[in-house]
Short mmCIF file of C-alpha atoms in Angstrom, two decimals:
data_model
loop_
_atom_site.label_atom_id
_atom_site.label_comp_id
_atom_site.label_asym_id
_atom_site.label_seq_id
_atom_site.Cartn_x
_atom_site.Cartn_y
_atom_site.Cartn_z
CA MET A 1 20.10 3.53 -5.24
CA GLY A 2 20.28 4.48 -8.93
CA GLY A 3 16.79 4.78 -10.42
CA PHE A 4 15.24 5.00 -6.96
CA GLU A 5 16.76 8.42 -6.40
CA LEU A 6 14.24 10.68 -8.05
CA LYS A 7 14.60 14.28 -9.05
CA TRP A 8 11.62 16.40 -8.13
CA PHE A 9 10.43 18.03 -11.33
CA VAL A 10 8.49 21.21 -11.92
CA GLY A 11 5.54 19.49 -13.51
CA VAL A 12 4.57 17.55 -10.39
CA ALA A 13 1.47 19.68 -9.89
CA VAL A 14 0.19 18.57 -13.26
CA VAL A 15 1.20 14.96 -12.73
CA LEU A 16 -0.67 14.83 -9.43
CA MET A 17 -3.88 15.50 -11.34
CA MET A 18 -3.31 12.86 -14.01
CA VAL A 19 -5.58 9.86 -13.90
CA GLN A 20 -4.14 6.67 -15.31
CA ASN A 21 -5.13 3.07 -14.78
CA ILE A 22 -5.41 2.59 -11.03
CA LEU A 23 -3.40 -0.41 -9.91
CA GLY A 24 -2.81 -1.50 -6.33
CA TRP A 25 -5.70 -1.50 -3.80
CA GLY A 26 -7.42 1.16 -5.92
CA LYS A 27 -8.01 4.73 -4.85
CA GLU A 28 -10.53 3.73 -2.22
CA GLY A 29 -8.26 1.20 -0.54
CA HIS A 30 -5.24 3.48 -0.42
CA TYR A 31 -7.39 6.37 0.81
CA ILE A 32 -8.71 4.25 3.68
CA ILE A 33 -5.23 3.00 4.65
CA CYS A 34 -3.79 6.50 4.78
CA LYS A 35 -6.81 7.90 6.63
CA ILE A 36 -6.39 5.22 9.27
CA ALA A 37 -2.67 5.97 9.48
CA GLU A 38 -3.31 9.67 10.04
CA GLU A 39 -5.35 8.80 13.15
CA TYR A 40 -2.35 7.03 14.71
CA LEU A 41 0.44 9.50 13.92
CA THR A 42 2.30 11.16 16.77
CA GLU A 43 2.37 14.94 16.93
CA ASP A 44 5.91 15.04 15.53
CA ALA A 45 5.13 12.60 12.74
CA LEU A 46 1.96 14.40 11.73
CA ALA A 47 3.80 17.71 11.57
CA ALA A 48 6.56 16.16 9.45
CA VAL A 49 4.06 14.57 7.08
CA LYS A 50 2.17 17.83 6.63
CA ALA A 51 5.44 19.67 5.98
CA LEU A 52 6.37 17.24 3.21
CA LEU A 53 3.01 16.94 1.48
CA PRO A 54 2.59 18.81 -1.82
CA ASP A 55 0.26 21.80 -1.80
CA GLN A 56 -2.37 19.87 -3.74
CA ALA A 57 -2.85 17.53 -0.77
CA GLU A 58 -4.02 20.41 1.46
CA GLY A 59 -2.47 18.70 4.48
CA ASP A 60 -4.19 15.36 3.86
CA LEU A 61 -1.90 12.35 3.28
CA ALA A 62 -4.84 10.27 2.04
CA ALA A 63 -5.36 12.70 -0.83
CA VAL A 64 -2.07 11.64 -2.46
CA CYS A 65 -1.78 8.00 -1.41
CA SER A 66 -2.79 6.87 -4.91
CA TRP A 67 -0.28 9.18 -6.60
CA PRO A 68 2.23 6.38 -7.38
CA ASP A 69 -0.51 4.53 -9.29
CA GLU A 70 -1.50 7.66 -11.16
CA VAL A 71 2.02 8.35 -12.43
CA ARG A 72 3.47 4.87 -12.93
CA ARG A 73 2.78 4.89 -16.67
CA HIS A 74 3.96 8.46 -17.10
CA TYR A 75 7.28 8.77 -18.96
CA HIS A 76 9.15 10.06 -15.91
CA TYR A 77 7.96 7.23 -13.65
CA ARG A 78 7.83 4.09 -15.78
CA TRP A 79 10.81 2.76 -13.81
CA SER A 80 8.55 2.56 -10.71
CA SER A 81 6.08 -0.02 -12.05
CA PRO A 82 7.86 -3.13 -10.61
CA LEU A 83 7.94 -1.53 -7.16
CA HIS A 84 4.22 -2.09 -6.57
CA TYR A 85 4.41 -5.86 -6.11
CA VAL A 86 6.60 -8.90 -5.59
CA ASP A 87 5.90 -12.14 -7.44
CA THR A 88 6.52 -15.49 -5.79
CA PRO A 89 6.98 -19.01 -7.22
CA ASP A 90 3.73 -20.65 -8.27
CA PHE A 91 1.93 -22.69 -5.59
CA LEU A 92 4.70 -22.53 -2.95
CA CYS A 93 2.65 -20.03 -0.94
CA ASN A 94 5.71 -18.45 0.66
CA TYR A 95 7.87 -15.38 0.17
CA LYS A 96 11.62 -14.92 0.52
CA TYR A 97 13.25 -11.55 -0.06
CA CYS A 98 16.52 -12.90 -1.47
CA ARG A 99 14.68 -15.15 -3.91
CA ASP A 100 11.72 -12.98 -4.91
CA CYS A 101 12.65 -9.29 -4.71
CA HIS A 102 13.77 -8.45 -8.23
CA ASP A 103 12.21 -6.95 -11.34
CA GLY A 104 11.54 -8.64 -14.67
CA HIS A 105 15.16 -8.11 -15.71
CA GLY A 106 16.50 -9.75 -12.56
CA LEU A 107 17.61 -6.51 -10.91
CA LYS A 108 17.69 -7.12 -7.16
CA ASP A 109 15.74 -5.03 -4.64
CA ARG A 110 13.26 -3.78 -7.25
CA CYS A 111 9.99 -4.97 -5.73
CA VAL A 112 7.48 -3.64 -3.23
CA THR A 113 9.36 -4.79 -0.13
CA GLY A 114 12.66 -3.45 -1.50
CA ALA A 115 10.94 -0.13 -2.22
CA ILE A 116 9.61 0.07 1.34
CA TYR A 117 13.11 -0.46 2.72
CA ASN A 118 14.50 2.12 0.31
CA TYR A 119 12.02 4.92 0.90
CA SER A 120 11.86 4.49 4.66
CA MET A 121 15.65 4.80 4.69
CA GLN A 122 15.53 7.88 2.47
CA LEU A 123 13.06 9.55 4.79
CA SER A 124 14.88 8.55 7.95
CA GLN A 125 18.28 9.70 6.73
CA GLY A 126 17.14 12.73 4.81
CA TYR A 127 14.40 14.46 6.74
CA TYR A 128 16.59 16.51 9.04
CA ASP A 129 19.63 18.33 7.74
CA LEU A 130 21.13 18.87 11.17
CA ASN A 131 23.52 21.54 9.92
CA SER A 132 21.09 23.78 8.08
CA GLU A 133 17.81 22.47 9.57
CA LYS A 134 16.32 22.45 6.07
CA LEU A 135 14.41 19.66 4.40
CA THR A 136 16.44 17.67 1.92
CA ASP A 137 15.44 16.97 -1.68
CA ASN A 138 13.07 14.27 -2.93
CA LEU A 139 11.44 13.54 0.41
CA THR A 140 7.94 14.48 -0.71
CA GLU A 141 7.99 11.77 -3.33
CA ALA A 142 9.62 9.34 -0.89
CA LEU A 143 6.75 9.92 1.55
CA MET A 144 4.10 9.33 -1.10
CA PHE A 145 5.83 6.23 -2.45
CA LEU A 146 6.35 4.75 1.03
CA SER A 147 2.76 5.38 2.08
CA HIS A 148 1.48 3.75 -1.09
CA PHE A 149 3.78 0.75 -1.04
CA VAL A 150 3.03 -0.09 2.59
CA GLY A 151 -0.56 -0.31 1.41
CA ASP A 152 0.31 -2.41 -1.63
CA VAL A 153 2.22 -5.07 0.31
CA HIS A 154 -0.95 -5.73 2.34
CA GLN A 155 -2.98 -6.58 -0.77
CA PRO A 156 -2.61 -10.37 -0.97
CA LEU A 157 -2.30 -10.54 -4.76
CA HIS A 158 0.51 -7.98 -4.75
CA VAL A 159 2.47 -10.93 -3.40
CA GLY A 160 0.88 -13.44 -5.76
CA PHE A 161 2.18 -16.06 -8.17
CA THR A 162 4.59 -15.28 -10.98
CA GLY A 163 2.77 -17.48 -13.49
CA ASP A 164 -0.52 -15.57 -13.36
CA LEU A 165 0.99 -12.13 -12.70
CA GLY A 166 -0.55 -11.89 -9.27
CA GLY A 167 -3.97 -12.89 -10.57
CA ASN A 168 -3.95 -10.42 -13.46
CA SER A 169 -4.17 -13.20 -16.05
CA ILE A 170 -6.97 -15.09 -14.26
CA ILE A 171 -10.13 -13.93 -16.05
CA VAL A 172 -13.27 -14.23 -13.93
CA ARG A 173 -16.67 -12.62 -13.57
CA TRP A 174 -17.48 -10.51 -10.57
CA TYR A 175 -21.21 -11.15 -10.53
CA ARG A 176 -22.04 -10.16 -14.14
CA ARG A 177 -18.94 -8.12 -14.85
CA LYS A 178 -15.97 -9.61 -16.67
CA THR A 179 -12.67 -8.74 -14.99
CA ASN A 180 -9.55 -10.38 -13.58
CA LEU A 181 -8.86 -11.73 -10.12
CA HIS A 182 -6.28 -9.08 -9.27
CA HIS A 183 -8.78 -6.31 -10.03
CA VAL A 184 -11.34 -8.04 -7.82
CA TRP A 185 -8.98 -7.67 -4.87
CA ASP A 186 -7.73 -4.22 -5.80
CA ASN A 187 -11.11 -2.64 -6.37
CA MET A 188 -14.25 -4.70 -6.66
CA ILE A 189 -14.56 -6.20 -3.20
CA ILE A 190 -14.12 -2.73 -1.69
CA GLU A 191 -16.49 -1.10 -4.20
CA SER A 192 -19.16 -3.74 -3.52
CA ALA A 193 -18.72 -3.31 0.23
CA LEU A 194 -19.10 0.45 -0.05
CA LYS A 195 -22.36 0.11 -1.96
CA THR A 196 -23.76 -2.77 0.11
CA TYR A 197 -22.81 -1.81 3.65
CA TYR A 198 -21.50 1.74 3.78
CA LYS A 199 -23.94 3.84 1.71
CA SER A 200 -21.14 4.50 -0.81
CA ASP A 201 -19.49 6.63 1.89
CA ILE A 202 -15.76 5.97 2.15
CA MET A 203 -15.48 7.91 5.41
CA LEU A 204 -18.18 5.71 6.96
CA MET A 205 -16.21 2.61 5.99
CA THR A 206 -13.04 4.17 7.40
CA GLN A 207 -14.76 5.00 10.69
CA VAL A 208 -16.09 1.45 11.01
CA LEU A 209 -12.60 0.03 10.48
CA LEU A 210 -11.16 2.47 13.04
CA LYS A 211 -13.77 1.29 15.52
CA ASN A 212 -12.91 -2.34 14.79
CA ILE A 213 -9.24 -1.59 15.50
CA THR A 214 -10.09 -0.40 19.01
CA HIS A 215 -12.77 -3.04 19.67
CA GLU A 216 -13.09 -6.24 17.62
CA TRP A 217 -9.40 -6.42 16.67
CA SER A 218 -7.93 -4.73 19.74
CA ASP A 219 -6.29 -7.93 21.02
CA ASP A 220 -4.59 -8.43 17.65
CA VAL A 221 -3.21 -4.91 17.20
CA PRO A 222 -0.06 -5.41 19.33
CA SER A 223 1.00 -8.22 17.00
CA TRP A 224 0.38 -5.95 13.98
CA GLU A 225 2.76 -3.41 15.50
CA ASP A 226 5.43 -5.97 16.42
CA CYS A 227 8.47 -4.70 14.53
CA LYS A 228 11.93 -4.34 16.02
CA GLU A 229 13.28 -2.44 13.01
CA MET A 230 12.31 0.85 11.40
CA VAL A 231 10.17 -1.08 8.94
CA CYS A 232 9.25 -4.77 8.56
CA PRO A 233 7.80 -5.40 5.09
CA ASP A 234 8.96 -9.03 4.83
CA PRO A 235 6.49 -10.41 7.40
CA TYR A 236 3.73 -8.38 5.76
CA ALA A 237 4.57 -9.92 2.38
CA SER A 238 4.61 -13.40 3.91
CA GLU A 239 1.16 -12.75 5.38
CA SER A 240 -0.11 -11.63 1.99
CA ILE A 241 0.98 -14.69 0.02
CA ARG A 242 -0.50 -16.97 2.66
CA LEU A 243 -3.79 -15.09 2.41
CA ALA A 244 -3.60 -15.16 -1.36
CA CYS A 245 -3.35 -18.94 -1.29
CA LYS A 246 -6.02 -19.41 1.38
CA PHE A 247 -8.57 -16.88 0.12
CA ALA A 248 -7.78 -15.06 -3.14
CA TYR A 249 -6.91 -18.00 -5.39
CA ARG A 250 -9.21 -20.54 -3.77
CA ASN A 251 -12.40 -21.16 -5.80
CA ALA A 252 -11.34 -18.51 -8.31
CA THR A 253 -10.23 -20.53 -11.31
CA PRO A 254 -10.17 -19.01 -14.82
CA GLY A 255 -13.69 -18.57 -16.16
CA SER A 256 -15.40 -18.83 -12.77
CA THR A 257 -18.11 -16.46 -11.59
CA LEU A 258 -17.57 -14.94 -8.16
CA THR A 259 -20.73 -13.95 -6.30
CA ASP A 260 -21.99 -13.69 -2.72
CA ASP A 261 -20.16 -16.72 -1.35
CA TYR A 262 -16.81 -15.35 -2.44
CA PHE A 263 -17.62 -11.71 -1.59
CA LEU A 264 -18.93 -12.33 1.91
CA SER A 265 -16.11 -14.69 2.90
CA ARG A 266 -13.33 -12.49 1.48
CA LEU A 267 -14.54 -9.06 2.60
CA PRO A 268 -13.39 -9.59 6.24
CA VAL A 269 -9.92 -10.42 4.93
CA VAL A 270 -9.82 -7.25 2.84
CA GLU A 271 -11.07 -5.07 5.67
CA LYS A 272 -8.52 -6.40 8.14
CA ARG A 273 -5.70 -5.93 5.62
CA LEU A 274 -6.75 -2.30 5.12
CA ALA A 275 -6.71 -1.80 8.88
CA GLN A 276 -3.35 -3.51 9.28
CA GLY A 277 -1.90 -1.41 6.48
CA GLY A 278 -3.06 1.80 8.15
CA VAL A 279 -1.81 0.90 11.62
CA ARG A 280 1.55 -0.27 10.29
CA LEU A 281 2.01 2.76 8.04
CA ALA A 282 1.49 4.98 11.07
CA GLU A 283 4.04 2.96 13.04
CA VAL A 284 6.62 3.34 10.27
CA LEU A 285 6.09 7.09 9.97
CA ASN A 286 6.17 7.50 13.75
CA ARG A 287 9.50 5.70 13.97
CA ILE A 288 10.91 7.79 11.13
CA PHE A 289 9.69 11.21 12.24
CA THR A 290 9.26 11.19 16.01
CA LYS A 291 12.10 13.21 17.49
CA LYS A 292 14.46 11.57 19.92
CA PRO A 293 15.60 13.61 22.93
CA SER A 294 18.95 14.20 21.22
CA ASP A 295 17.16 15.61 18.15
CA ALA A 296 15.00 17.94 20.19
CA ALA A 297 18.10 19.38 21.83
CA GLN A 298 19.62 20.42 18.50
#
């Protein structure tokens, strides 16, 4: 896959600690998604994930789910920046892989959905070396990229319009704070929710969403998990652009001030997307890592 095929480098321990501009859900959003996913992993999948995590994670996938954001501007990882999103034609409110999945230079498959296909395939094909029973190279990074990008594709403005860069060029105020619409959806709705409803406790918010998955949203969860392939990012991207048109862009024109009306009506959308991202990430990792009877017999 050319640039997709990374080489693990010695300085990864240092890079893991670097803090750059956080793009994509924000640390809180990615942490919640990966915490939810951990609750739904099978025994085999959880063991595989723990085996692949870097030491700095201390066995916690959520601890490194923001790593791709933290390194995307680092020299070694600049190539990864287009993999966090997929832009769609302005105002069409739909997504098509063959039309939309390319980077700014027109290179095909370099977008968030293409990256999800790529890294899920890398993990599926590379985790078990059936001859030597040793882990293959690059799978730690593949795991961290996949976990992050499954989260990103659930953020509606990561499948936004080309003309406004997924809301990045739409300058608004979030209450009194000047920002852009993309940042509102990446960070500020979640940050406001944490302060307003969850005592600034990210684990409390995570536990509430986990409870909603088994109660309020329980009838919907089977449809979230409906995927006949190893991974199904295209429907997730289609959901996101529809939500972007219906909720993110609506009443958020350049120069507008977004306050309670916007926050309270959009927060349920954000919370459900976080939950969907977590459940679906777990499903992907379970399909990749759960041993089949033929594997167990090796």
